[in-house]
CSV table of C-alpha atoms and ligand atoms in Angstrom, one decimal:
chain,number,residue,atom,x,y,z
J,1,MET,CA,0.0,0.0,0.0
J,2,THR,CA,1.2,3.5,-0.7
J,3,LEU,CA,-0.1,6.9,0.4
J,4,SER,CA,-3.1,7.5,-1.8
J,5,THR,CA,-3.2,10.6,-4.0
J,6,LYS,CA,-6.2,11.7,-1.9
J,7,ALA,CA,-4.1,12.1,1.2
J,8,LYS,CA,-1.5,14.1,-0.6
J,9,ASP,CA,-3.9,16.1,-2.7
J,10,ALA,CA,-5.9,18.5,-0.5
J,11,TYR,CA,-8.0,15.9,1.3
J,12,TYR,CA,-8.4,15.5,5.0
J,13,TYR,CA,-9.7,12.5,6.9
J,14,SER,CA,-12.8,12.8,8.9
J,15,ASP,CA,-15.8,10.4,8.6
J,16,GLY,CA,-14.2,9.6,5.3
J,17,TRP,CA,-11.9,11.5,2.9
J,18,HIS,CA,-13.1,15.1,2.2
J,19,GLN,CA,-11.6,17.8,0.1
J,20,ALA,CA,-10.8,21.0,1.9
J,21,SER,CA,-11.9,24.4,0.4
J,22,SER,CA,-8.3,25.7,0.7
J,23,THR,CA,-4.8,24.2,0.6
J,24,TYR,CA,-1.3,25.0,1.6
J,25,GLN,CA,2.1,23.7,0.4
J,26,ILE,CA,4.7,21.7,2.2
J,27,SER,CA,8.2,21.3,1.0
J,28,ASN,CA,11.1,18.8,1.5
J,29,PRO,CA,13.6,20.4,3.9
J,30,ALA,CA,16.5,18.5,2.3
J,31,THR,CA,16.0,20.0,-1.2
J,32,GLY,CA,13.5,22.8,-0.7
J,33,GLU,CA,11.3,21.2,-3.4
J,34,LEU,CA,7.5,21.3,-3.2
J,35,LEU,CA,6.4,18.0,-1.7
J,36,ALA,CA,2.6,18.3,-1.6
J,37,GLU,CA,-0.5,20.5,-1.7
J,38,VAL,CA,-2.4,19.6,1.5
J,39,ALA,CA,-5.8,20.4,3.0
J,40,ASN,CA,-5.9,23.6,5.0
J,41,CYS,CA,-8.6,23.0,7.5
J,42,GLY,CA,-10.2,25.8,9.6
J,43,PRO,CA,-13.0,26.4,12.1
J,44,ASP,CA,-15.7,25.0,9.8
J,45,GLU,CA,-13.9,21.6,9.4
J,46,ALA,CA,-13.2,21.7,13.2
J,47,ALA,CA,-16.8,22.3,14.1
J,48,LYS,CA,-17.9,19.4,11.8
J,49,ALA,CA,-15.2,17.2,13.3
J,50,ALA,CA,-16.3,17.8,16.8
J,51,ALA,CA,-19.9,16.7,15.9
J,52,ILE,CA,-18.5,13.6,14.1
J,53,ALA,CA,-16.2,12.8,17.1
J,54,TRP,CA,-19.2,13.0,19.5
J,55,ASP,CA,-21.3,10.6,17.4
J,56,SER,CA,-18.5,8.2,16.7
J,57,PHE,CA,-17.5,8.2,20.4
J,58,ASN,CA,-21.0,7.1,21.4
J,59,SER,CA,-20.7,4.0,19.2
J,60,TRP,CA,-17.0,3.3,19.6
J,61,LYS,CA,-17.3,3.2,23.4
J,62,GLN,CA,-20.0,0.5,23.1
J,63,LYS,CA,-17.6,-1.9,21.4
J,64,THR,CA,-16.0,-4.4,23.7
J,65,ALA,CA,-12.3,-3.9,24.6
J,66,PHE,CA,-11.6,-7.1,22.7
J,67,GLU,CA,-13.2,-5.6,19.5
J,68,ARG,CA,-11.2,-2.4,19.8
J,69,SER,CA,-8.0,-4.4,20.6
J,70,GLU,CA,-8.4,-6.4,17.4
J,71,ILE,CA,-8.7,-3.3,15.2
J,72,LEU,CA,-5.6,-1.7,16.9
J,73,MET,CA,-3.7,-5.0,16.4
J,74,ARG,CA,-4.5,-4.9,12.7
J,75,TRP,CA,-3.4,-1.2,12.6
J,76,PHE,CA,-0.1,-2.3,14.1
J,77,ASP,CA,0.4,-5.1,11.5
J,78,LEU,CA,-0.4,-2.6,8.7
J,79,MET,CA,2.1,-0.1,10.0
J,80,MET,CA,4.9,-2.7,10.1
J,81,ALA,CA,3.9,-4.0,6.7
J,82,ASN,CA,4.2,-0.4,5.4
J,83,GLN,CA,7.3,0.5,7.5
J,84,GLU,CA,9.5,1.5,4.5
J,85,GLU,CA,6.9,3.7,2.8
J,86,LEU,CA,6.0,5.3,6.1
J,87,ALA,CA,9.6,5.9,6.9
J,88,ARG,CA,10.2,7.5,3.5
J,89,THR,CA,7.2,9.8,3.9
J,90,MET,CA,8.6,11.0,7.2
J,91,THR,CA,12.1,11.6,5.8
J,92,LEU,CA,10.7,13.5,2.9
J,93,GLU,CA,8.5,15.8,5.0
J,94,MET,CA,10.9,16.5,7.9
J,95,GLY,CA,14.4,15.5,6.9
J,96,LYS,CA,14.9,12.7,9.5
J,97,PRO,CA,17.7,10.3,8.4
J,98,ILE,CA,16.0,7.2,6.9
J,99,LYS,CA,17.5,4.8,9.4
J,100,GLU,CA,16.0,6.9,12.2
J,101,SER,CA,12.7,7.1,10.4
J,102,ARG,CA,12.5,3.3,10.2
J,103,GLY,CA,13.2,3.2,13.9
J,104,GLU,CA,10.5,5.7,14.5
J,105,VAL,CA,7.9,3.6,12.6
J,106,ALA,CA,8.7,0.6,14.8
J,107,TYR,CA,8.5,2.9,17.9
J,108,ALA,CA,5.2,4.3,16.7
J,109,ALA,CA,3.8,0.9,15.9
J,110,GLY,CA,5.0,-0.3,19.4
J,111,PHE,CA,2.5,2.1,21.0
J,112,VAL,CA,-0.3,0.7,18.9
J,113,LYS,CA,0.6,-2.9,19.9
J,114,TRP,CA,1.0,-2.0,23.6
J,115,TYR,CA,-2.4,-0.3,23.8
J,116,ALA,CA,-4.1,-3.1,21.8
J,117,GLU,CA,-3.0,-5.3,24.7
J,118,GLU,CA,-3.7,-2.7,27.4
J,119,ALA,CA,-7.3,-2.1,26.1
J,120,LYS,CA,-8.2,-5.4,27.8
J,121,ARG,CA,-6.7,-4.5,31.1
J,122,VAL,CA,-8.8,-1.5,32.1
J,123,TYR,CA,-9.8,-2.9,35.4
J,124,GLY,CA,-12.2,-1.5,38.0
J,125,GLU,CA,-12.2,-2.1,41.8
J,126,THR,CA,-14.5,-3.0,44.5
J,127,MET,CA,-14.3,-1.4,48.0
J,128,PRO,CA,-15.4,-2.9,51.3
J,129,ALA,CA,-18.7,-1.2,52.3
J,130,HIS,CA,-19.3,0.6,55.6
J,131,LEU,CA,-22.9,-0.6,55.7
J,132,ALA,CA,-24.0,-4.2,55.3
J,133,HIS,CA,-26.6,-3.6,52.6
J,134,LYS,CA,-24.2,-1.6,50.3
J,135,ARG,CA,-21.9,-2.7,47.5
J,136,LEU,CA,-19.3,-0.2,46.3
J,137,PHE,CA,-17.5,-0.2,43.0
J,138,ALA,CA,-15.2,2.0,40.9
J,139,ILE,CA,-15.3,1.5,37.1
J,140,LYS,CA,-13.2,3.2,34.4
J,141,GLN,CA,-14.8,4.8,31.4
J,142,PRO,CA,-13.4,6.6,28.3
J,143,VAL,CA,-13.2,10.4,28.9
J,144,GLY,CA,-14.9,11.3,25.6
J,145,PRO,CA,-13.7,12.9,22.3
J,146,VAL,CA,-10.1,13.9,22.4
J,147,TYR,CA,-8.3,16.7,20.6
J,148,GLY,CA,-4.6,16.0,20.0
J,149,VAL,CA,-1.8,18.3,18.7
J,150,THR,CA,1.4,16.7,17.7
J,151,PRO,CA,4.9,18.1,16.7
J,152,TRP,CA,6.9,17.8,13.5
J,153,ASN,CA,9.9,16.1,15.1
J,154,PHE,CA,8.2,12.7,15.5
J,155,PRO,CA,5.5,12.7,12.8
J,156,SER,CA,4.3,9.2,13.5
J,157,ALA,CA,5.3,8.2,17.0
J,158,MET,CA,3.8,11.2,18.7
J,159,VAL,CA,0.5,10.5,16.9
J,160,THR,CA,0.3,6.9,18.0
J,161,ARG,CA,1.6,7.7,21.5
J,162,LYS,CA,-1.6,9.7,22.0
J,163,ALA,CA,-4.2,8.2,19.6
J,164,ALA,CA,-3.5,4.5,20.4
J,165,PRO,CA,-4.3,4.8,24.2
J,166,ALA,CA,-7.2,7.1,23.5
J,167,LEU,CA,-8.7,4.7,20.9
J,168,ALA,CA,-8.0,1.7,23.1
J,169,ALA,CA,-9.8,3.3,26.0
J,170,GLY,CA,-12.9,3.9,23.8
J,171,CYS,CA,-12.4,7.6,23.0
J,172,SER,CA,-12.6,9.2,19.5
J,173,PHE,CA,-9.6,11.3,18.5
J,174,ILE,CA,-9.2,14.5,16.4
J,175,LEU,CA,-5.7,15.2,15.4
J,176,LYS,CA,-4.1,18.4,14.3
J,177,PRO,CA,-0.8,17.3,12.9
J,178,ALA,CA,2.2,19.7,12.8
J,179,GLU,CA,2.0,22.1,9.9
J,180,HIS,CA,5.2,20.6,8.4
J,181,THR,CA,4.3,16.9,8.7
J,182,PRO,CA,0.6,16.1,7.8
J,183,LEU,CA,1.5,13.3,5.4
J,184,SER,CA,2.7,10.8,8.0
J,185,ALA,CA,-0.5,11.5,10.0
J,186,LEU,CA,-2.7,11.1,6.9
J,187,TYR,CA,-0.9,7.9,6.0
J,188,LEU,CA,-1.6,6.5,9.5
J,189,ALA,CA,-5.3,7.4,9.0
J,190,GLU,CA,-5.4,5.4,5.8
J,191,LEU,CA,-4.0,2.4,7.7
J,192,TRP,CA,-6.5,2.9,10.5
J,193,GLU,CA,-9.3,2.9,7.9
J,194,ALA,CA,-7.8,-0.3,6.3
J,195,ALA,CA,-7.6,-1.9,9.7
J,196,GLY,CA,-11.3,-1.5,10.1
J,197,GLY,CA,-11.3,1.6,12.3
J,198,PRO,CA,-14.9,3.0,12.2
J,199,PRO,CA,-15.4,6.3,10.3
J,200,GLY,CA,-15.0,9.3,12.6
J,201,THR,CA,-13.0,7.6,15.3
J,202,LEU,CA,-9.7,9.0,14.1
J,203,GLN,CA,-9.8,12.3,12.3
J,204,ILE,CA,-6.9,14.2,10.8
J,205,LEU,CA,-7.2,17.9,10.2
J,206,PRO,CA,-4.1,19.4,8.6
J,207,CYS,CA,-3.8,23.2,8.7
J,208,GLU,CA,-1.3,25.9,8.1
J,209,ASP,CA,-2.5,28.3,10.8
J,210,PRO,CA,-3.6,26.2,13.8
J,211,VAL,CA,-5.0,29.1,15.9
J,212,PRO,CA,-8.6,29.3,14.5
J,213,LEU,CA,-9.1,25.6,14.2
J,214,SER,CA,-7.7,25.0,17.7
J,215,GLU,CA,-9.8,27.7,19.3
J,216,THR,CA,-12.9,26.1,17.9
J,217,LEU,CA,-12.1,22.7,19.3
J,218,MET,CA,-10.9,24.1,22.6
J,219,ALA,CA,-14.2,26.0,23.1
J,220,ASP,CA,-16.4,23.0,22.2
J,221,PRO,CA,-17.7,21.3,25.4
J,222,ARG,CA,-18.0,17.9,23.5
J,223,ILE,CA,-14.2,17.7,23.4
J,224,ARG,CA,-13.4,16.4,26.8
J,225,LYS,CA,-9.7,16.1,26.7
J,226,VAL,CA,-6.8,17.8,25.0
J,227,THR,CA,-3.3,16.3,24.6
J,228,PHE,CA,-0.4,18.3,23.3
J,229,THR,CA,3.3,17.8,22.6
J,230,GLY,CA,5.2,21.0,21.7
J,231,SER,CA,6.5,24.2,23.2
J,232,THR,CA,5.9,25.4,26.7
J,233,GLU,CA,4.6,28.7,25.3
J,234,VAL,CA,1.8,27.0,23.3
J,235,GLY,CA,1.2,24.5,26.2
J,236,ARG,CA,0.4,27.5,28.4
J,237,ILE,CA,-2.2,28.8,25.9
J,238,LEU,CA,-3.9,25.4,25.7
J,239,TYR,CA,-3.9,25.1,29.5
J,240,LYS,CA,-5.7,28.4,29.8
J,241,GLN,CA,-8.1,27.6,27.0
J,242,SER,CA,-9.0,24.2,28.6
J,243,ALA,CA,-10.3,26.1,31.6
J,244,GLN,CA,-13.3,27.3,29.6
J,245,THR,CA,-14.9,23.9,29.5
J,246,ILE,CA,-12.7,22.2,32.2
J,247,LYS,CA,-11.1,19.7,29.8
J,248,LYS,CA,-8.7,17.1,31.1
J,249,ILE,CA,-5.3,18.0,29.7
J,250,SER,CA,-1.9,16.3,29.1
J,251,LEU,CA,1.1,18.4,28.1
J,252,GLU,CA,4.5,17.2,27.0
J,253,LEU,CA,6.4,20.5,26.7
J,254,GLY,CA,10.0,21.8,26.2
J,255,GLY,CA,13.0,20.3,27.8
J,256,HIS,CA,16.6,21.5,28.5
J,257,ALA,CA,18.2,18.2,29.3
J,258,PRO,CA,21.5,18.1,31.2
J,259,TYR,CA,24.0,15.2,30.8
J,260,LEU,CA,26.3,14.7,33.8
J,261,VAL,CA,29.5,12.7,33.0
J,262,PHE,CA,31.3,11.8,36.3
J,263,ALA,CA,35.0,11.2,36.7
J,264,ASP,CA,34.6,7.4,37.1
J,265,ALA,CA,32.9,7.1,33.7
J,266,ASP,CA,34.4,4.8,31.1
J,267,LEU,CA,34.8,7.2,28.2
J,268,GLU,CA,34.8,4.6,25.5
J,269,LYS,CA,31.3,3.6,26.6
J,270,ALA,CA,30.0,7.0,27.7
J,271,ILE,CA,30.8,8.9,24.5
J,272,PRO,CA,28.6,6.9,22.1
J,273,GLU,CA,25.7,7.4,24.6
J,274,VAL,CA,26.2,11.1,24.8
J,275,ILE,CA,26.7,11.4,21.1
J,276,ALA,CA,23.4,9.5,20.4
J,277,CYS,CA,21.6,11.5,22.9
J,278,LYS,CA,22.8,14.8,21.5
J,279,TYR,CA,22.6,14.3,17.7
J,280,ARG,CA,19.6,12.0,17.3
J,281,ASN,CA,17.2,13.7,14.8
J,282,ALA,CA,19.9,16.4,14.3
J,283,GLY,CA,19.3,17.5,18.0
J,284,GLN,CA,15.7,18.1,17.3
J,285,THR,CA,14.0,16.2,20.1
J,286,CYS,CA,12.7,17.4,23.5
J,287,VAL,CA,14.9,14.9,25.2
J,288,CYS,CA,18.2,15.5,23.4
J,289,THR,CA,20.8,16.7,25.8
J,290,ASN,CA,21.3,20.5,25.6
J,291,ARG,CA,24.0,20.9,28.3
J,292,ILE,CA,26.8,18.5,28.9
J,293,TYR,CA,28.5,18.7,32.3
J,294,VAL,CA,31.8,16.9,32.6
J,295,HIS,CA,33.9,16.4,35.8
J,296,SER,CA,37.0,18.6,35.5
J,297,ALA,CA,39.4,15.7,36.0
J,298,ILE,CA,38.3,14.1,32.7
J,299,MET,CA,37.2,17.2,30.7
J,300,GLU,CA,40.3,17.3,28.5
J,301,ALA,CA,40.1,13.6,27.5
J,302,PHE,CA,36.3,13.8,27.1
J,303,SER,CA,36.3,16.9,24.9
J,304,GLU,CA,39.0,15.5,22.6
J,305,LYS,CA,37.2,12.2,22.1
J,306,TYR,CA,33.7,13.7,22.0
J,307,ALA,CA,34.6,16.3,19.4
J,308,ALA,CA,36.4,13.6,17.3
J,309,ALA,CA,33.2,11.4,17.4
J,310,ALA,CA,30.9,14.3,16.6
J,311,SER,CA,33.0,15.3,13.6
J,312,GLU,CA,32.8,11.8,12.2
J,313,LEU,CA,29.0,12.0,11.9
J,314,LYS,CA,27.9,12.0,8.3
J,315,VAL,CA,25.8,15.0,7.4
J,316,GLY,CA,23.9,14.8,4.2
J,317,ASP,CA,20.9,13.4,2.2
J,318,PRO,CA,18.5,12.0,4.7
J,319,LEU,CA,17.4,9.3,2.2
J,320,ASP,CA,20.9,7.9,2.2
J,321,ASP,CA,21.3,4.9,4.6
J,322,ASN,CA,24.6,6.1,5.8
J,323,THR,CA,23.5,9.6,6.9
J,324,ASP,CA,23.6,10.4,10.6
J,325,ILE,CA,22.5,14.1,10.5
J,326,GLY,CA,19.9,15.4,8.0
J,327,PRO,CA,18.8,19.0,7.5
J,328,LEU,CA,17.1,21.1,10.1
J,329,VAL,CA,13.3,21.3,9.6
J,330,ASP,CA,13.0,24.9,8.4
J,331,ALA,CA,14.6,28.3,8.1
J,332,GLN,CA,13.4,29.3,11.6
J,333,GLY,CA,15.0,26.3,13.3
J,334,PHE,CA,18.1,26.9,11.3
J,335,ALA,CA,18.2,30.6,12.3
J,336,LYS,CA,17.8,29.6,16.0
J,337,VAL,CA,20.9,27.3,15.9
J,338,GLN,CA,22.9,30.1,14.2
J,339,GLU,CA,21.7,32.6,16.8
J,340,HIS,CA,22.6,30.4,19.7
J,341,ILE,CA,26.1,29.8,18.3
J,342,GLN,CA,26.7,33.5,17.6
J,343,ASP,CA,25.4,34.5,21.0
J,344,ALA,CA,27.7,32.0,22.7
J,345,LEU,CA,30.8,33.1,20.7
J,346,SER,CA,30.1,36.7,21.4
J,347,LYS,CA,30.1,35.9,25.1
J,348,GLY,CA,33.4,34.0,25.1
J,349,ALA,CA,32.6,30.5,23.9
J,350,LYS,CA,35.2,28.6,21.8
J,351,ILE,CA,34.5,26.2,19.0
J,352,ILE,CA,36.1,22.7,19.5
J,353,THR,CA,34.6,21.4,16.3
J,354,GLY,CA,31.9,22.4,13.7
J,355,GLY,CA,30.2,25.7,14.2
J,356,LYS,CA,29.5,26.3,10.5
J,357,ALA,CA,26.3,26.4,8.5
J,358,LEU,CA,26.5,24.2,5.4
J,359,SER,CA,24.4,24.7,2.3
J,360,GLY,CA,20.6,24.6,2.5
J,361,LEU,CA,19.3,23.8,6.0
J,362,TYR,CA,22.3,21.6,7.0
J,363,PHE,CA,24.5,22.4,9.9
J,364,GLU,CA,27.8,20.9,11.1
J,365,PRO,CA,27.7,18.9,14.4
J,366,THR,CA,29.2,21.5,16.8
J,367,VAL,CA,30.9,21.3,20.1
J,368,LEU,CA,31.6,24.4,22.2
J,369,SER,CA,33.6,25.1,25.3
J,370,GLN,CA,34.2,28.1,27.6
J,371,ILE,CA,30.4,28.3,28.3
J,372,SER,CA,28.8,30.8,30.7
J,373,ASP,CA,25.3,30.8,32.3
J,374,ASP,CA,24.2,33.9,30.5
J,375,MET,CA,24.4,32.3,27.0
J,376,LYS,CA,21.1,31.6,25.2
J,377,LEU,CA,22.0,27.9,24.7
J,378,MET,CA,22.2,27.6,28.5
J,379,ASN,CA,18.7,28.9,29.0
J,380,GLU,CA,16.6,27.4,26.2
J,381,GLU,CA,16.4,24.4,23.9
J,382,THR,CA,18.7,24.9,20.9
J,383,PHE,CA,16.9,22.1,19.0
J,384,GLY,CA,19.9,21.6,16.8
J,385,PRO,CA,23.3,19.7,16.6
J,386,VAL,CA,25.1,21.9,19.2
J,387,ALA,CA,26.8,20.6,22.3
J,388,PRO,CA,28.1,23.0,25.0
J,389,LEU,CA,30.6,21.4,27.4
J,390,ILE,CA,30.8,22.7,31.0
J,391,SER,CA,33.0,21.4,33.8
J,392,PHE,CA,32.1,20.7,37.4
J,393,GLU,CA,33.9,19.7,40.6
J,394,THR,CA,31.5,18.0,42.9
J,395,ASP,CA,28.3,15.9,42.7
J,396,GLU,CA,26.4,18.6,44.6
J,397,GLU,CA,27.5,21.3,42.1
J,398,ALA,CA,26.6,19.1,39.1
J,399,ILE,CA,23.1,18.4,40.6
J,400,GLN,CA,22.6,22.1,41.3
J,401,MET,CA,23.6,23.1,37.8
J,402,ALA,CA,21.4,20.4,36.2
J,403,ASN,CA,18.3,21.5,38.2
J,404,ASN,CA,18.9,25.2,37.6
J,405,THR,CA,16.1,25.6,35.0
J,406,PRO,CA,12.4,25.9,34.9
J,407,TYR,CA,12.3,22.7,32.7
J,408,GLY,CA,12.2,19.1,33.9
J,409,LEU,CA,11.7,16.6,31.1
J,410,ALA,CA,14.8,14.4,30.8
J,411,ALA,CA,18.2,14.3,32.4
J,412,TYR,CA,21.1,11.9,32.0
J,413,LEU,CA,24.2,10.8,33.9
J,414,TYR,CA,27.1,8.5,33.2
J,415,THR,CA,28.9,6.8,36.2
J,416,ASN,CA,30.3,3.4,37.3
J,417,ASP,CA,29.4,4.1,40.9
J,418,LEU,CA,26.0,2.5,41.8
J,419,SER,CA,25.5,4.6,44.9
J,420,ARG,CA,26.1,7.8,42.9
J,421,ALA,CA,23.7,6.6,40.2
J,422,PHE,CA,20.9,6.2,42.8
J,423,LYS,CA,21.6,9.4,44.7
J,424,VAL,CA,22.0,11.6,41.6
J,425,SER,CA,18.9,10.1,39.8
J,426,GLU,CA,16.8,10.8,42.9
J,427,ALA,CA,18.1,14.4,43.3
J,428,LEU,CA,17.4,15.3,39.6
J,429,GLU,CA,14.2,17.3,39.3
J,430,TYR,CA,13.1,15.5,36.0
J,431,GLY,CA,10.4,13.2,34.9
J,432,ILE,CA,12.9,10.9,33.0
J,433,VAL,CA,16.5,10.0,34.0
J,434,GLY,CA,18.8,8.0,31.8
J,435,VAL,CA,21.6,6.4,33.8
J,436,ASN,CA,24.4,5.3,31.4
J,437,ASP,CA,21.6,5.4,28.8
J,438,GLY,CA,21.3,8.2,26.3
J,439,LEU,CA,18.2,6.8,24.6
J,440,PRO,CA,15.7,5.7,27.3
J,441,SER,CA,12.4,6.1,25.2
J,442,THR,CA,10.3,3.0,24.5
J,443,PRO,CA,6.5,2.6,24.3
J,444,PHE,CA,5.9,0.9,27.7
J,445,VAL,CA,7.5,3.3,30.1
J,446,PRO,CA,6.1,6.6,31.6
J,447,PHE,CA,7.3,9.5,29.4
J,448,GLY,CA,6.7,13.1,30.6
J,449,GLY,CA,8.1,16.0,32.6
J,450,VAL,CA,7.8,18.0,35.8
J,451,LYS,CA,8.0,21.7,36.4
J,452,GLN,CA,7.3,23.7,33.2
J,453,SER,CA,7.9,20.6,31.0
J,454,GLY,CA,4.4,19.3,31.3
J,455,LEU,CA,1.6,17.5,33.0
J,456,GLY,CA,0.7,13.8,32.8
J,457,ARG,CA,2.5,10.7,31.5
J,458,GLU,CA,2.4,9.0,28.1
J,459,GLY,CA,3.3,5.4,27.5
J,460,GLY,CA,2.9,2.2,29.4
J,461,HIS,CA,-0.1,1.5,31.7
J,462,TRP,CA,0.1,5.2,32.8
J,463,GLY,CA,-0.7,6.4,29.2
J,464,ILE,CA,-4.2,4.9,29.0
J,465,GLU,CA,-5.2,6.4,32.4
J,466,GLU,CA,-5.0,9.9,30.8
J,467,TYR,CA,-8.0,8.9,28.6
J,468,LEU,CA,-10.1,7.3,31.4
J,469,GLU,CA,-12.5,8.7,34.0
J,470,VAL,CA,-13.2,6.9,37.3
J,471,LYS,CA,-16.8,6.4,38.1
J,472,TYR,CA,-17.9,5.4,41.6
J,473,ILE,CA,-21.0,3.3,41.9
J,474,SER,CA,-22.7,2.7,45.2
J,475,MET,CA,-25.4,0.0,45.1
J,476,GLY,CA,-27.9,-0.4,48.0
J,477,LEU,CA,-29.3,-3.9,48.2
J,478,PRO,CA,-33.0,-4.3,49.5
J,479,LYS,CA,-32.8,-4.5,53.3
R,1,SIN,C1,10.0,14.2,21.9
R,1,SIN,O1,11.0,14.8,21.5
R,1,SIN,O2,9.1,14.9,22.3
R,1,SIN,C2,9.9,12.8,22.0
R,1,SIN,C3,11.1,12.1,22.1
R,1,SIN,C4,11.0,10.6,22.4
R,1,SIN,O3,9.9,10.0,22.4
R,1,SIN,O4,12.0,10.0,22.6
């Protein structure tokens, strides 16, 4: 199966495929060429989608968990059967190296499989009653129609990380995919339809300007839950808007991940972990390390080996199997990387390797030293292939520097000392800690942040709870 011309050609997916009255263009960041003319949905499509989501929710929730599970399992099979085509779509629309895109499809499908299984384990509870004639129960029910907003950096996995638990729980789901990456989402909808997903249960509304569409759905009382992955700034707006109709909300927001490399680390093993953590997806993930703290005793050896490993990464055509780093997603992302480097250099930073823009949207993997706290890259996500190295003397100092941020998504450390591994992990104010592990993400674990990095958890058995309400039933027996 390949992505139908419909999905590429100004159609959106609702209770079937519909043509939008207006369109917008998306381009391939690797070449700048026009990739597709896609549907540009607005408030009218959003209002229709809310009504469809309400109707489909009322029938989808009546299906047994076993019926929903079977459809999700077929969706998983179809995703894996179309892995190559889905991966290629993703690479074309956002520039992710093809080997990483294949990995992302498996990651995305992993959420679908996990929640196909988890659908059957939404258990209730019984409580001992305080009166002899009463029986007390708690049951779990789907929260209702869900509005999801997903980012461009994981065009498939962030869709299934939200839609799969929602659909498994019995909710209907309206997705606004990122402006840059609607094709992967539309492709997933085609596969959902082919798997037997009932019309209206999963709707995909691409759009160029999300504000009017989003405002319509946020104001609609039939939408009972909103789930968002993206910037803290937009998360704050959705959090405020959700107050109008008291929607349940999950937010996976920005990060500013520290990596602490202690003096006892085995550098041969530590460096590949820190490299993978930093340069995955050209540094464009919320959990990529943004600040690398290295004990002063090993700083010289670390920076030499780390810079050598970074400069060996192959930058180039993301469709090439050997490419490690593709283009940045757009001119705005590219300008931010340049701005962070220029700002750091103007405040005294030194380039150990890289530092230069290449042609198009490509950027050299960069390592910087002589870093100070007032630099932009020490205060916000760079979202690019830039690694600042900072030294520390004591564990306490490293923890204090790592926690000195309003963000709290992911943090990492490398050590051979078990007691240090426990103490530092517990002291880090983050939702996720990778100990000697630069790539901790997988579908069955709790993913999410603390502080201004978000609310709620996605993945594992925690993920489905976000789409369920608890209902208490008190039953009096005739006395
Ligand atoms: C993200 O960048 O938001 C997701 C990263 C992941 O799932 O590993």
